[in-house]
């Protein structure tokens, strides 16, 4: 008995492919998908950007932790997280209890290209989004690495390929 659940938990920076890979994994495994951003957004009845604007980042982080604490490790699921979930050690502890933690990664250029397709990320609405990305990555990369059981570079893979690589790495394919 390891005390850990059977969920597949996706962590990683904005643009790493967590949402799309989560959908592919849910389709392939038949497991339910739980997405912390979606849950928080539904709870407030607002987009993530609107929550940041109206209540600030700290309130969003509190709601994110609350959403996570409603997940039970007895119920396997595909768990998709927001890029900042690793900022709180208590979140990381909980994620590791839930199951296999997979860090989706990509090179800086790829992340920036993917993120730039949509202006929905409040943290990157700065004068110099590329500089902000570099700084956030510098702080967060060690946190993603420390939290992960498995690390996967998604830069040159489709979402389906990423999903298959994850299932293979945890012995489910
Ligand atoms: C955030 C990432 C976003 C969302 C919020 C904050 C972050 O999720 O939770 O904008 O701090 O990296 P995605 O990683 O799905 O973009």
PDB file of C-alpha atoms and ligand atoms in Angstrom, residues 12-16 18-19 35-37 48-49 52 57 60-61 64 80-85 87 115 118 120-124 136 140 144, ligand 1:
ATOM      1  CA  UNK A  12       3.403  22.076 -16.131  1.00  0.00           C
ATOM      2  CA  UNK A  13       3.763  25.586 -17.421  1.00  0.00           C
ATOM      3  CA  UNK A  14       1.076  27.425 -19.410  1.00  0.00           C
ATOM      4  CA  UNK A  15       1.209  26.140 -22.982  1.00  0.00           C
ATOM      5  CA  UNK A  16       2.704  22.772 -22.048  1.00  0.00           C
ATOM      6  CA  UNK A  18      -2.114  20.010 -20.095  1.00  0.00           C
ATOM      7  CA  UNK A  19      -5.720  20.735 -21.163  1.00  0.00           C
ATOM      8  CA  UNK A  35      -9.653  20.474 -14.408  1.00  0.00           C
ATOM      9  CA  UNK A  36      -8.894  22.872 -11.554  1.00  0.00           C
ATOM     10  CA  UNK A  37      -9.150  25.981 -13.784  1.00  0.00           C
ATOM     11  CA  UNK A  48      -9.805  32.870 -14.877  1.00  0.00           C
ATOM     12  CA  UNK A  49      -8.809  36.287 -16.233  1.00  0.00           C
ATOM     13  CA  UNK A  52      -7.657  37.613 -11.314  1.00  0.00           C
ATOM     14  CA  UNK A  57      -4.213  36.118  -7.675  1.00  0.00           C
ATOM     15  CA  UNK A  60      -7.669  32.463  -7.229  1.00  0.00           C
ATOM     16  CA  UNK A  61      -4.936  30.388  -5.547  1.00  0.00           C
ATOM     17  CA  UNK A  64      -7.504  26.385  -6.688  1.00  0.00           C
ATOM     18  CA  UNK A  80      -5.569  18.766 -15.118  1.00  0.00           C
ATOM     19  CA  UNK A  81      -4.039  21.623 -13.148  1.00  0.00           C
ATOM     20  CA  UNK A  82      -3.237  25.289 -13.730  1.00  0.00           C
ATOM     21  CA  UNK A  83       0.423  26.196 -14.254  1.00  0.00           C
ATOM     22  CA  UNK A  84       0.746  27.788 -10.807  1.00  0.00           C
ATOM     23  CA  UNK A  85      -0.538  24.829  -8.786  1.00  0.00           C
ATOM     24  CA  UNK A  87       3.555  27.201  -6.001  1.00  0.00           C
ATOM     25  CA  UNK A 115       0.616  30.821 -25.274  1.00  0.00           C
ATOM     26  CA  UNK A 118      -4.746  33.343 -27.039  1.00  0.00           C
ATOM     27  CA  UNK A 120      -6.367  34.425 -21.830  1.00  0.00           C
ATOM     28  CA  UNK A 121      -3.454  34.181 -19.389  1.00  0.00           C
ATOM     29  CA  UNK A 122      -3.637  37.050 -16.888  1.00  0.00           C
ATOM     30  CA  UNK A 123      -0.058  36.548 -15.664  1.00  0.00           C
ATOM     31  CA  UNK A 124       1.323  37.223 -19.140  1.00  0.00           C
ATOM     32  CA  UNK A 136       8.187  32.554 -14.303  1.00  0.00           C
ATOM     33  CA  UNK A 140       8.811  27.230 -11.514  1.00  0.00           C
ATOM     34  CA  UNK A 144       7.636  21.011 -11.611  1.00  0.00           C
TER      35      UNK A 144
HETATM   36  C1  LIG B   1      -1.621  30.063 -14.301  1.00  0.00           C
HETATM   37  C2  LIG B   1      -1.945  29.184 -15.317  1.00  0.00           C
HETATM   38  C3  LIG B   1      -3.297  29.103 -15.880  1.00  0.00           C
HETATM   39  C4  LIG B   1      -4.338  29.561 -14.847  1.00  0.00           C
HETATM   40  C5  LIG B   1      -3.987  30.921 -14.334  1.00  0.00           C
HETATM   41  C6  LIG B   1      -2.627  30.942 -13.642  1.00  0.00           C
HETATM   42  C7  LIG B   1      -0.219  30.116 -13.809  1.00  0.00           C
HETATM   43  O1  LIG B   1      -3.585  27.766 -16.280  1.00  0.00           O
HETATM   44  O2  LIG B   1      -4.426  28.657 -13.795  1.00  0.00           O
HETATM   45  O3  LIG B   1      -3.999  31.805 -15.424  1.00  0.00           O
HETATM   46  O4  LIG B   1       0.033  30.693 -12.737  1.00  0.00           O
HETATM   47  O5  LIG B   1       0.665  29.554 -14.495  1.00  0.00           O
HETATM   48  P1  LIG B   1      -2.882  27.073 -17.581  1.00  0.00           P
HETATM   49  O6  LIG B   1      -1.577  26.524 -17.128  1.00  0.00           O
HETATM   50  O7  LIG B   1      -3.850  25.997 -17.959  1.00  0.00           O
HETATM   51  O8  LIG B   1      -2.754  28.119 -18.625  1.00  0.00           O
END
